[in-house]
């Protein structure tokens, strides 16, 4: 049964000229079977050379408003999108997520909006001029083609365009608790596509919503009781009976809320995860995890509850949770104490007793005032194979084998040079930043963010790592990213940056990796950077 909610139809033109953003060649790196090929630094993948495909500025509230007011919006809105003075706190990206095919990329921001980008299909186009196709808008990259293709034809991989933009959550006020509920989108999770429409879950601190995103290119005409403008006609004037027909129209994308899951969380929601049965999902807050059925909005099952009888005895909170990618009965959740618990819902209805408990013993020699803070896990992710768990704390990324609970099998230092800066990071609250981490499609490379708009990649096979920067200075399309190095002390080389020069207001908290290709999305304030591995 669907909720009797007023349908919210926010329409955006799929081919609006403002959003025709250049997209370079995205080199395929899949096996003939379609599964991701293993990454290799020698072939230019993994932590090798990366190039910028495009920098997408998420439309601001001002630019969206001007789009509605003016028909010819290309000139007006480009000025808004390129002028950072118009970017407000509400425009800061708070989550990034590819769908299961990688054709759609959704971002949520602190203003409660969801912006979906779509990647156009690959096409063959005739070469019009030596360097330019379609005027001066799209840049075509020429490369060697099979002999079956004409010499004057070149590949043009699809551009990333804004597909849909809609307001997912609005600010609310809890009058019973005198609390203001922010509209900020905490998480977005896609459901696998079953038909022509797309479905996604979005959540703020209290409410989860299921959205349907669909296309419409026809409209009904020829009503009997309504005129062409939709007004009711006088029945006395109706002398003939007409059969309504469907007429073609410009393609429109509609976003409609199909379910609203509310009033189940006392504390702030930090995670949502879709189960592999695609019938249920879970939402986690600081002290509880609830299991929902997609068809039932007024009831959920509490599967984890760590709230003590006396809140003064509270020692840890839940920081992240995720379902196993293949086993619908298994899930993990992490805590602020740096521990991970694996639970099996077949054991009991309330999973207070975990099946496995992952914790690394602390080295007493490294104990400090900040030990408990920096050991708090900010993100937990199952590998695509389901064999490993990856966790991110403030300074490190750790990979755990499900069969070994006493210590991680791999530990990667993200920014160990900040260990001497923990006191100042505590004073400016940066020590409480929640960094996310992601796997690549074959689970061979992991990526996570850092400060100064740096993000890190670690190749699990070769043990190589690289630091890259997402910045406006490197925002020229097809620009090759140069590895960055941070100098801790002593003489600084030309290409190095001093740890004292790092800008802690610029941080990469949210990243996403294409599920089957070597393409990554990195969010920096209201900028979304799309990178790909360099293909010679």
Coordinates of C-alpha atoms in Angstrom, one line a residue:
X1 CA 0.0 0.0 0.0
X2 CA 1.4 3.4 -1.0
X3 CA 1.4 6.3 1.3
X4 CA -1.2 8.9 0.5
X5 CA 1.4 11.7 0.1
X6 CA 1.1 14.5 -2.4
X7 CA 3.3 13.5 -5.3
X8 CA 6.2 15.8 -5.7
X9 CA 7.0 16.3 -9.4
X10 CA 10.2 18.2 -9.8
X11 CA 11.0 18.2 -13.5
X12 CA 14.3 18.9 -15.1
X13 CA 15.1 18.7 -18.8
X14 CA 17.5 15.9 -19.4
X15 CA 19.2 17.8 -22.2
X16 CA 19.4 21.3 -20.8
X17 CA 22.2 23.2 -22.4
X18 CA 23.6 24.3 -19.1
X19 CA 24.5 20.7 -18.1
X20 CA 26.2 19.5 -21.3
X21 CA 29.5 18.9 -19.5
X22 CA 32.5 17.5 -21.3
X23 CA 33.4 13.9 -20.6
X24 CA 36.6 12.4 -21.9
X25 CA 37.4 8.9 -22.9
X26 CA 36.7 6.5 -20.0
X27 CA 39.0 3.6 -20.7
X28 CA 37.4 0.2 -20.3
X29 CA 39.3 -2.2 -18.0
X30 CA 36.9 -5.2 -17.8
X31 CA 37.5 -8.8 -18.6
X32 CA 35.5 -10.2 -21.6
X33 CA 33.1 -11.7 -19.0
X34 CA 32.2 -8.2 -17.8
X35 CA 33.8 -8.6 -14.4
X36 CA 36.4 -6.0 -13.3
X37 CA 39.9 -6.8 -14.3
X38 CA 42.5 -6.7 -11.6
X39 CA 44.3 -3.3 -11.3
X40 CA 47.9 -3.1 -12.1
X41 CA 50.2 -0.1 -11.5
X42 CA 52.2 -1.1 -14.6
X43 CA 49.2 -0.7 -16.8
X44 CA 48.4 2.8 -15.6
X45 CA 45.5 1.7 -13.3
X46 CA 45.2 1.5 -9.6
X47 CA 47.5 4.0 -7.9
X48 CA 49.1 4.9 -11.2
X49 CA 48.3 7.9 -13.4
X50 CA 44.9 9.5 -13.1
X51 CA 43.3 12.3 -15.1
X52 CA 40.5 14.7 -14.5
X53 CA 37.5 14.0 -16.7
X54 CA 35.4 16.9 -15.5
X55 CA 34.6 19.1 -12.5
X56 CA 30.9 19.3 -11.8
X57 CA 29.6 22.2 -9.7
X58 CA 26.4 21.1 -8.0
X59 CA 23.8 23.7 -8.9
X60 CA 23.3 26.1 -6.1
X61 CA 19.9 27.2 -4.8
X62 CA 20.4 30.6 -6.6
X63 CA 21.3 29.0 -9.9
X64 CA 18.3 26.6 -9.7
X65 CA 16.0 29.6 -9.0
X66 CA 17.3 31.5 -12.0
X67 CA 16.7 28.5 -14.2
X68 CA 13.1 28.7 -13.4
X69 CA 12.8 32.4 -13.9
X70 CA 14.6 32.7 -17.2
X71 CA 14.1 30.7 -20.4
X72 CA 17.5 31.3 -21.9
X73 CA 19.6 30.2 -18.8
X74 CA 22.9 29.2 -20.3
X75 CA 24.7 32.5 -19.8
X76 CA 23.1 33.4 -16.5
X77 CA 23.6 30.0 -14.8
X78 CA 27.2 29.5 -15.9
X79 CA 28.1 32.7 -14.1
X80 CA 26.4 31.4 -11.0
X81 CA 28.0 28.0 -11.2
X82 CA 31.5 29.4 -11.6
X83 CA 31.3 32.0 -8.9
X84 CA 31.9 30.4 -5.5
X85 CA 30.6 33.4 -3.7
X86 CA 27.1 32.0 -4.4
X87 CA 27.9 28.7 -2.8
X88 CA 26.4 28.5 0.7
X89 CA 26.6 26.0 3.6
X90 CA 23.5 24.3 2.1
X91 CA 25.4 23.6 -1.1
X92 CA 28.1 21.5 0.5
X93 CA 28.0 17.9 -0.7
X94 CA 27.3 15.4 2.2
X95 CA 27.2 12.1 0.3
X96 CA 28.1 10.6 -3.0
X97 CA 26.9 7.2 -4.4
X98 CA 27.0 5.4 -7.8
X99 CA 24.1 3.1 -8.7
X100 CA 24.7 -0.6 -9.4
X101 CA 25.5 -0.1 -13.0
X102 CA 27.6 3.1 -12.6
X103 CA 25.5 5.0 -15.2
X104 CA 24.0 7.2 -12.5
X105 CA 25.8 9.2 -9.8
X106 CA 23.8 10.7 -6.9
X107 CA 24.9 13.4 -4.6
X108 CA 23.2 14.8 -1.5
X109 CA 23.9 18.1 0.1
X110 CA 23.4 19.9 3.4
X111 CA 20.4 21.7 1.9
X112 CA 18.4 18.5 1.7
X113 CA 18.7 18.3 -2.1
X114 CA 19.6 15.2 -4.3
X115 CA 21.3 15.8 -7.6
X116 CA 21.6 12.9 -10.0
X117 CA 24.1 12.9 -12.8
X118 CA 23.7 10.5 -15.8
X119 CA 26.4 9.3 -18.0
X120 CA 25.4 9.2 -21.7
X121 CA 25.9 6.1 -23.8
X122 CA 29.0 5.7 -26.0
X123 CA 28.5 6.8 -29.6
X124 CA 30.5 6.9 -32.8
X125 CA 30.5 10.4 -34.4
X126 CA 31.9 11.6 -37.7
X127 CA 35.0 13.7 -37.3
X128 CA 34.1 17.3 -38.4
X129 CA 37.3 19.1 -37.7
X130 CA 40.7 18.1 -36.6
X131 CA 40.1 18.9 -32.9
X132 CA 36.5 19.9 -32.3
X133 CA 33.1 18.2 -32.6
X134 CA 29.8 19.9 -31.9
X135 CA 31.3 23.4 -32.1
X136 CA 33.5 24.3 -29.2
X137 CA 31.4 22.6 -26.5
X138 CA 32.6 19.0 -26.5
X139 CA 36.2 17.9 -26.9
X140 CA 36.7 14.6 -28.7
X141 CA 39.7 12.6 -27.8
X142 CA 41.0 10.6 -30.8
X143 CA 42.7 7.2 -30.3
X144 CA 43.5 4.1 -32.4
X145 CA 40.4 2.2 -33.5
X146 CA 39.9 -1.2 -34.9
X147 CA 40.3 -1.5 -38.6
X148 CA 36.6 -2.2 -39.1
X149 CA 35.8 1.4 -38.2
X150 CA 36.1 4.3 -40.6
X151 CA 39.1 6.4 -40.3
X152 CA 37.0 9.6 -40.0
X153 CA 35.0 8.2 -37.1
X154 CA 36.0 8.7 -33.4
X155 CA 34.6 7.4 -30.2
X156 CA 32.8 9.8 -27.9
X157 CA 32.1 8.3 -24.5
X158 CA 29.0 9.7 -22.8
X159 CA 29.0 13.0 -21.0
X160 CA 27.9 13.4 -17.4
X161 CA 24.8 15.6 -17.4
X162 CA 22.5 16.6 -14.6
X163 CA 19.7 14.0 -14.9
X164 CA 17.4 15.1 -12.1
X165 CA 17.4 17.5 -9.1
X166 CA 14.8 17.4 -6.3
X167 CA 14.3 18.4 -2.7
X168 CA 14.4 15.3 -0.7
X169 CA 14.1 16.6 2.9
X170 CA 13.0 19.9 4.4
X171 CA 14.1 21.3 7.8
X172 CA 11.7 20.3 10.6
X173 CA 11.2 21.0 14.3
X174 CA 10.5 18.5 17.0
X175 CA 8.2 20.4 19.3
X176 CA 8.2 17.7 22.0
X177 CA 12.0 17.8 22.4
X178 CA 12.5 21.4 21.2
X179 CA 15.0 20.1 18.6
X180 CA 15.6 21.3 15.1
X181 CA 15.9 18.5 12.6
X182 CA 18.3 19.4 9.8
X183 CA 17.5 18.8 6.1
X184 CA 21.1 17.5 5.4
X185 CA 21.2 14.3 3.4
X186 CA 23.3 11.8 5.5
X187 CA 23.3 8.8 3.1
X188 CA 22.0 7.8 -0.3
X189 CA 21.6 4.1 -1.3
X190 CA 20.4 2.9 -4.7
X191 CA 18.2 -0.1 -5.3
X192 CA 18.9 -2.4 -8.3
X193 CA 17.0 -1.4 -11.3
X194 CA 14.0 -3.7 -12.1
X195 CA 12.2 -1.7 -14.7
X196 CA 12.5 1.6 -16.6
X197 CA 12.4 3.6 -13.3
X198 CA 15.1 4.1 -10.7
X199 CA 14.7 3.9 -7.0
X200 CA 16.9 5.2 -4.2
X201 CA 16.8 5.7 -0.4
X202 CA 17.8 9.0 1.1
X203 CA 17.9 9.9 4.8
X204 CA 18.5 12.9 7.0
X205 CA 18.9 12.6 10.8
X206 CA 15.4 11.2 11.4
X207 CA 13.5 10.2 8.3
X208 CA 14.3 7.8 5.5
X209 CA 12.5 8.2 2.1
X210 CA 12.2 6.0 -0.9
X211 CA 12.2 7.9 -4.2
X212 CA 11.2 6.9 -7.6
X213 CA 12.9 8.6 -10.5
X214 CA 11.3 8.1 -13.9
X215 CA 11.1 9.5 -17.3
X216 CA 8.1 10.8 -19.2
X217 CA 8.0 11.7 -22.9
X218 CA 4.3 11.5 -23.6
X219 CA 1.3 13.4 -22.3
X220 CA -2.4 12.6 -22.5
X221 CA -4.7 14.9 -24.6
X222 CA -8.3 14.9 -25.5
X223 CA -10.1 14.8 -22.1
X224 CA -13.9 15.0 -22.1
X225 CA -14.4 16.7 -18.8
X226 CA -11.4 19.0 -19.0
X227 CA -10.2 21.6 -21.5
X228 CA -6.7 21.8 -22.8
X229 CA -5.6 23.9 -19.8
X230 CA -6.9 21.4 -17.3
X231 CA -10.0 23.3 -16.3
X232 CA -13.3 21.5 -15.8
X233 CA -15.8 21.9 -18.6
X234 CA -19.5 22.5 -18.2
X235 CA -21.2 19.0 -18.8
X236 CA -24.0 20.8 -20.7
X237 CA -21.5 21.9 -23.3
X238 CA -20.2 18.4 -24.0
X239 CA -21.9 17.1 -27.2
X240 CA -19.4 14.5 -28.4
X241 CA -17.3 11.8 -26.7
X242 CA -13.6 11.9 -27.4
X243 CA -11.0 9.1 -26.8
X244 CA -7.9 10.5 -25.1
X245 CA -4.6 10.0 -26.9
X246 CA -0.9 10.2 -25.9
X247 CA 1.1 12.9 -27.6
X248 CA 4.9 13.1 -27.7
X249 CA 6.5 15.8 -25.5
X250 CA 10.0 16.9 -24.4
X251 CA 11.6 14.3 -22.2
X252 CA 11.0 15.1 -18.5
X253 CA 12.4 13.4 -15.4
X254 CA 10.1 13.2 -12.4
X255 CA 11.1 12.4 -8.8
X256 CA 8.2 11.1 -6.6
X257 CA 8.4 10.0 -3.0
X258 CA 6.9 6.4 -2.8
X259 CA 7.6 5.6 0.9
X260 CA 8.4 7.7 4.0
X261 CA 9.9 5.8 6.9
X262 CA 9.6 8.1 9.9
X263 CA 9.3 8.2 13.7
X264 CA 11.5 5.2 14.4
X265 CA 14.8 6.8 15.6
X266 CA 15.3 8.7 18.8
X267 CA 18.9 9.5 17.8
X268 CA 20.5 10.6 14.6
X269 CA 20.7 8.2 11.7
X270 CA 24.2 7.6 10.5
X271 CA 23.8 4.6 8.1
X272 CA 21.3 2.9 5.8
X273 CA 22.0 -0.3 4.0
X274 CA 19.9 -2.3 1.5
X275 CA 19.8 -6.0 2.1
X276 CA 20.8 -8.5 -0.6
X277 CA 17.2 -9.8 -0.6
X278 CA 16.1 -6.4 -1.9
X279 CA 13.0 -6.6 0.3
X280 CA 14.4 -5.1 3.5
X281 CA 16.9 -2.5 4.6
X282 CA 18.3 -1.3 7.9
X283 CA 18.8 2.1 9.4
X284 CA 21.3 2.7 12.2
X285 CA 21.5 5.6 14.7
X286 CA 23.8 6.1 17.6
X287 CA 22.3 3.4 19.8
X288 CA 19.9 1.3 17.8
X289 CA 19.6 -0.5 14.4
X290 CA 16.2 -1.0 12.9
X291 CA 15.2 -3.5 10.1
X292 CA 12.5 -2.3 7.6
X293 CA 10.4 -3.9 4.9
X294 CA 10.1 -1.7 1.8
X295 CA 6.3 -2.2 1.8
X296 CA 5.7 -1.4 5.4
X297 CA 6.3 2.2 6.6
X298 CA 4.6 2.2 10.0
X299 CA 6.6 -0.6 11.6
X300 CA 10.2 -1.7 11.9
X301 CA 12.0 -4.3 13.9
X302 CA 14.7 -3.4 16.4
X303 CA 17.6 -5.8 15.8
X304 CA 20.3 -4.0 17.8
X305 CA 19.9 -2.0 20.9
X306 CA 23.0 -0.9 22.9
X307 CA 21.3 1.7 25.0
X308 CA 22.0 1.1 28.7
X309 CA 19.3 1.4 31.4
X310 CA 21.3 4.2 32.9
X311 CA 22.6 6.6 30.3
X312 CA 25.5 7.6 32.6
X313 CA 26.9 4.1 31.9
X314 CA 27.0 4.7 28.2
X315 CA 30.6 4.0 26.9
X316 CA 30.2 3.6 23.2
X317 CA 27.9 4.4 20.3
X318 CA 27.2 2.9 16.9
X319 CA 29.1 4.8 14.1
X320 CA 28.3 2.8 10.9
X321 CA 26.5 -0.4 9.8
X322 CA 26.2 -2.4 6.6
X323 CA 24.6 -5.6 5.3
X324 CA 26.7 -8.4 3.8
X325 CA 26.6 -8.2 0.0
X326 CA 25.5 -11.8 -0.5
X327 CA 24.1 -13.2 2.8
X328 CA 20.9 -11.5 3.8
X329 CA 21.1 -12.7 7.4
X330 CA 24.5 -11.1 8.1
X331 CA 25.5 -7.6 8.9
X332 CA 28.2 -5.6 10.7
X333 CA 28.3 -2.5 12.7
X334 CA 31.2 -0.5 14.1
X335 CA 31.5 1.5 17.3
X336 CA 33.3 4.6 18.7
X337 CA 35.6 2.3 20.6
X338 CA 37.2 1.0 17.4
X339 CA 35.4 -2.4 17.5
X340 CA 33.4 -4.2 14.8
X341 CA 30.6 -6.7 15.5
X342 CA 29.4 -9.3 13.0
X343 CA 25.8 -10.3 13.7
X344 CA 23.6 -13.2 12.3
X345 CA 19.9 -12.6 12.4
X346 CA 19.3 -16.3 12.3
X347 CA 20.6 -16.6 15.8
X348 CA 18.0 -14.4 17.5
X349 CA 15.5 -11.7 16.8
X350 CA 17.5 -9.2 18.8
X351 CA 21.2 -9.3 17.8
X352 CA 22.6 -8.0 21.1
X353 CA 24.9 -11.0 21.1
X354 CA 27.3 -10.8 18.2
X355 CA 28.6 -13.7 16.2
X356 CA 32.1 -12.3 15.8
X357 CA 34.0 -9.5 17.5
X358 CA 36.8 -7.7 15.7
X359 CA 39.2 -5.6 17.7
X360 CA 42.9 -4.8 17.5
X361 CA 44.8 -4.8 20.9
X362 CA 46.1 -1.3 21.7
X363 CA 49.8 -0.8 22.0
X364 CA 50.3 0.7 25.5
X365 CA 53.3 2.7 24.3
X366 CA 51.1 4.7 21.9
X367 CA 48.4 5.5 24.5
X368 CA 47.6 9.2 24.7
X369 CA 44.7 11.5 25.6
X370 CA 43.5 11.3 22.0
X371 CA 43.6 7.5 21.7
X372 CA 39.9 6.9 22.1
X373 CA 38.9 9.7 19.8
X374 CA 41.2 8.7 16.9
X375 CA 40.3 5.0 17.3
X376 CA 36.6 5.6 16.6
X377 CA 35.6 4.0 13.4
X378 CA 33.9 6.4 11.0
X379 CA 33.0 4.0 8.1
X380 CA 32.8 0.3 7.6
X381 CA 32.4 -1.5 4.2
X382 CA 32.2 -5.1 3.1
X383 CA 34.3 -6.0 0.1
X384 CA 32.3 -6.9 -3.1
X385 CA 33.3 -10.6 -2.5
X386 CA 32.0 -10.5 1.0
X387 CA 35.3 -12.0 2.4
X388 CA 36.8 -8.8 3.9
X389 CA 35.7 -5.8 5.9
X390 CA 37.3 -2.4 5.5
X391 CA 37.2 0.2 8.3
X392 CA 38.3 3.8 8.5
X393 CA 39.4 5.5 11.7
X394 CA 40.9 9.0 11.9
X395 CA 44.5 8.1 10.9
X396 CA 44.3 4.7 9.3
X397 CA 42.4 2.3 7.0
X398 CA 42.2 -1.3 8.1
X399 CA 41.2 -4.5 6.2
X400 CA 39.9 -7.4 8.2
X401 CA 39.4 -11.0 7.2
X402 CA 36.1 -12.4 8.4
X403 CA 38.0 -15.5 9.6
X404 CA 40.4 -13.6 11.8
X405 CA 39.1 -11.5 14.6
X406 CA 42.1 -10.6 16.7
X407 CA 43.8 -8.2 14.3
X408 CA 43.5 -6.7 10.8
X409 CA 45.4 -8.3 7.9
X410 CA 46.3 -4.9 6.4
X411 CA 46.7 -1.5 7.9
X412 CA 47.3 1.6 5.8
X413 CA 48.5 5.0 7.2
X414 CA 46.4 7.7 5.6
X415 CA 48.0 10.8 7.1
X416 CA 50.3 9.7 9.9
X417 CA 52.0 13.1 9.7
X418 CA 49.1 14.5 11.6
X419 CA 49.9 12.6 14.7
X420 CA 51.9 15.5 16.0
X421 CA 49.1 17.9 15.2
X422 CA 46.3 16.1 17.2
X423 CA 46.2 18.8 19.9
X424 CA 45.4 21.6 17.4
X425 CA 43.1 19.3 15.5
X426 CA 41.2 18.7 18.7
X427 CA 40.9 22.4 19.4
X428 CA 39.4 23.2 15.9
X429 CA 37.2 20.0 16.1
X430 CA 38.7 18.5 12.9
X431 CA 39.7 15.4 15.0
X432 CA 35.9 14.5 14.9
X433 CA 35.7 14.5 11.1
X434 CA 34.1 11.4 9.7
X435 CA 36.0 10.1 6.6
X436 CA 34.6 7.5 4.3
X437 CA 36.4 4.7 2.5
X438 CA 35.6 2.8 -0.7
X439 CA 36.7 -0.4 -2.6
X440 CA 37.3 -0.5 -6.3
X441 CA 35.4 -3.0 -8.4
X442 CA 37.8 -5.9 -7.9
X443 CA 38.6 -5.2 -4.2
X444 CA 42.3 -4.7 -5.1
X445 CA 42.5 -0.9 -4.4
X446 CA 41.0 1.1 -1.7
X447 CA 40.5 4.9 -1.5
X448 CA 39.8 7.4 1.2
X449 CA 40.0 11.1 1.8
X450 CA 42.2 13.5 3.8
X451 CA 42.8 17.2 4.3
X452 CA 43.9 19.9 1.9
X453 CA 41.6 18.3 -0.7
X454 CA 44.0 15.3 -0.8
X455 CA 42.7 11.7 -1.3
X456 CA 44.7 8.5 -0.9
X457 CA 44.8 5.3 -2.9
X458 CA 46.3 2.0 -1.7
X459 CA 47.0 -0.9 -4.0
X460 CA 46.6 -4.1 -1.9
X461 CA 48.6 -6.3 -4.4
X462 CA 51.7 -4.1 -5.0
X463 CA 51.5 -2.3 -1.6
X464 CA 52.0 1.0 -3.5
X465 CA 50.1 4.1 -2.5
X466 CA 49.6 7.6 -3.9
X467 CA 48.3 10.9 -2.7
X468 CA 46.3 13.0 -5.2
X469 CA 44.7 16.4 -5.0
X470 CA 41.2 17.5 -6.2
X471 CA 41.5 21.3 -6.6
X472 CA 40.3 24.0 -8.9
X473 CA 43.9 24.6 -10.0
X474 CA 43.9 21.1 -11.6
X475 CA 40.3 21.4 -13.0
X476 CA 41.3 21.5 -16.6
X477 CA 39.7 18.5 -18.4
X478 CA 42.1 15.7 -19.2
X479 CA 44.7 17.2 -16.8
X480 CA 47.0 14.5 -15.4
X481 CA 47.0 14.4 -11.6
X482 CA 50.5 14.7 -10.1
X483 CA 51.2 12.8 -6.9
X484 CA 51.5 15.0 -3.9
X485 CA 53.9 14.5 -1.0
X486 CA 53.7 16.1 2.5
X487 CA 57.0 17.1 4.2
X488 CA 57.0 16.6 7.9
X489 CA 60.2 18.3 8.8
X490 CA 63.6 19.3 7.6
X491 CA 64.3 20.6 4.1
X492 CA 61.3 20.7 1.9
X493 CA 61.6 19.7 -1.8
X494 CA 60.1 21.6 -4.6
X495 CA 57.1 19.3 -5.2
X496 CA 56.4 18.8 -1.5
X497 CA 54.0 20.6 0.8
X498 CA 54.7 21.3 4.4
X499 CA 52.4 19.8 7.0
X500 CA 52.1 23.2 8.5
X501 CA 50.7 24.6 5.2
X502 CA 47.8 22.1 5.0
X503 CA 44.4 23.7 4.8
X504 CA 42.2 21.7 7.2
X505 CA 39.0 23.5 6.0
X506 CA 39.4 21.7 2.7
X507 CA 38.7 18.0 3.2
X508 CA 37.6 15.0 1.2
X509 CA 35.1 13.2 3.3
X510 CA 33.0 11.6 0.6
X511 CA 34.2 9.5 -2.3
X512 CA 32.7 6.8 -4.6
X513 CA 34.1 4.3 -7.0
X514 CA 32.4 3.1 -10.2
X515 CA 31.3 -0.5 -9.6
X516 CA 32.7 -1.9 -12.8
X517 CA 35.1 0.7 -14.3
X518 CA 38.1 2.6 -13.1
X519 CA 36.2 5.9 -12.5
X520 CA 36.0 7.7 -9.2
X521 CA 33.9 10.6 -7.9
X522 CA 35.4 12.9 -5.2
X523 CA 33.4 15.5 -3.4
X524 CA 35.1 18.7 -2.2
X525 CA 32.7 21.3 -0.7
X526 CA 30.2 22.0 -3.6
X527 CA 32.5 20.6 -6.3
X528 CA 32.2 17.0 -7.6
X529 CA 35.4 15.8 -9.4
X530 CA 35.2 12.9 -11.8
X531 CA 38.6 11.1 -12.4
X532 CA 39.6 8.1 -14.5
X533 CA 42.8 6.1 -14.9
X534 CA 45.0 7.2 -17.7
X535 CA 44.7 5.0 -20.8
X536 CA 47.5 5.3 -23.2

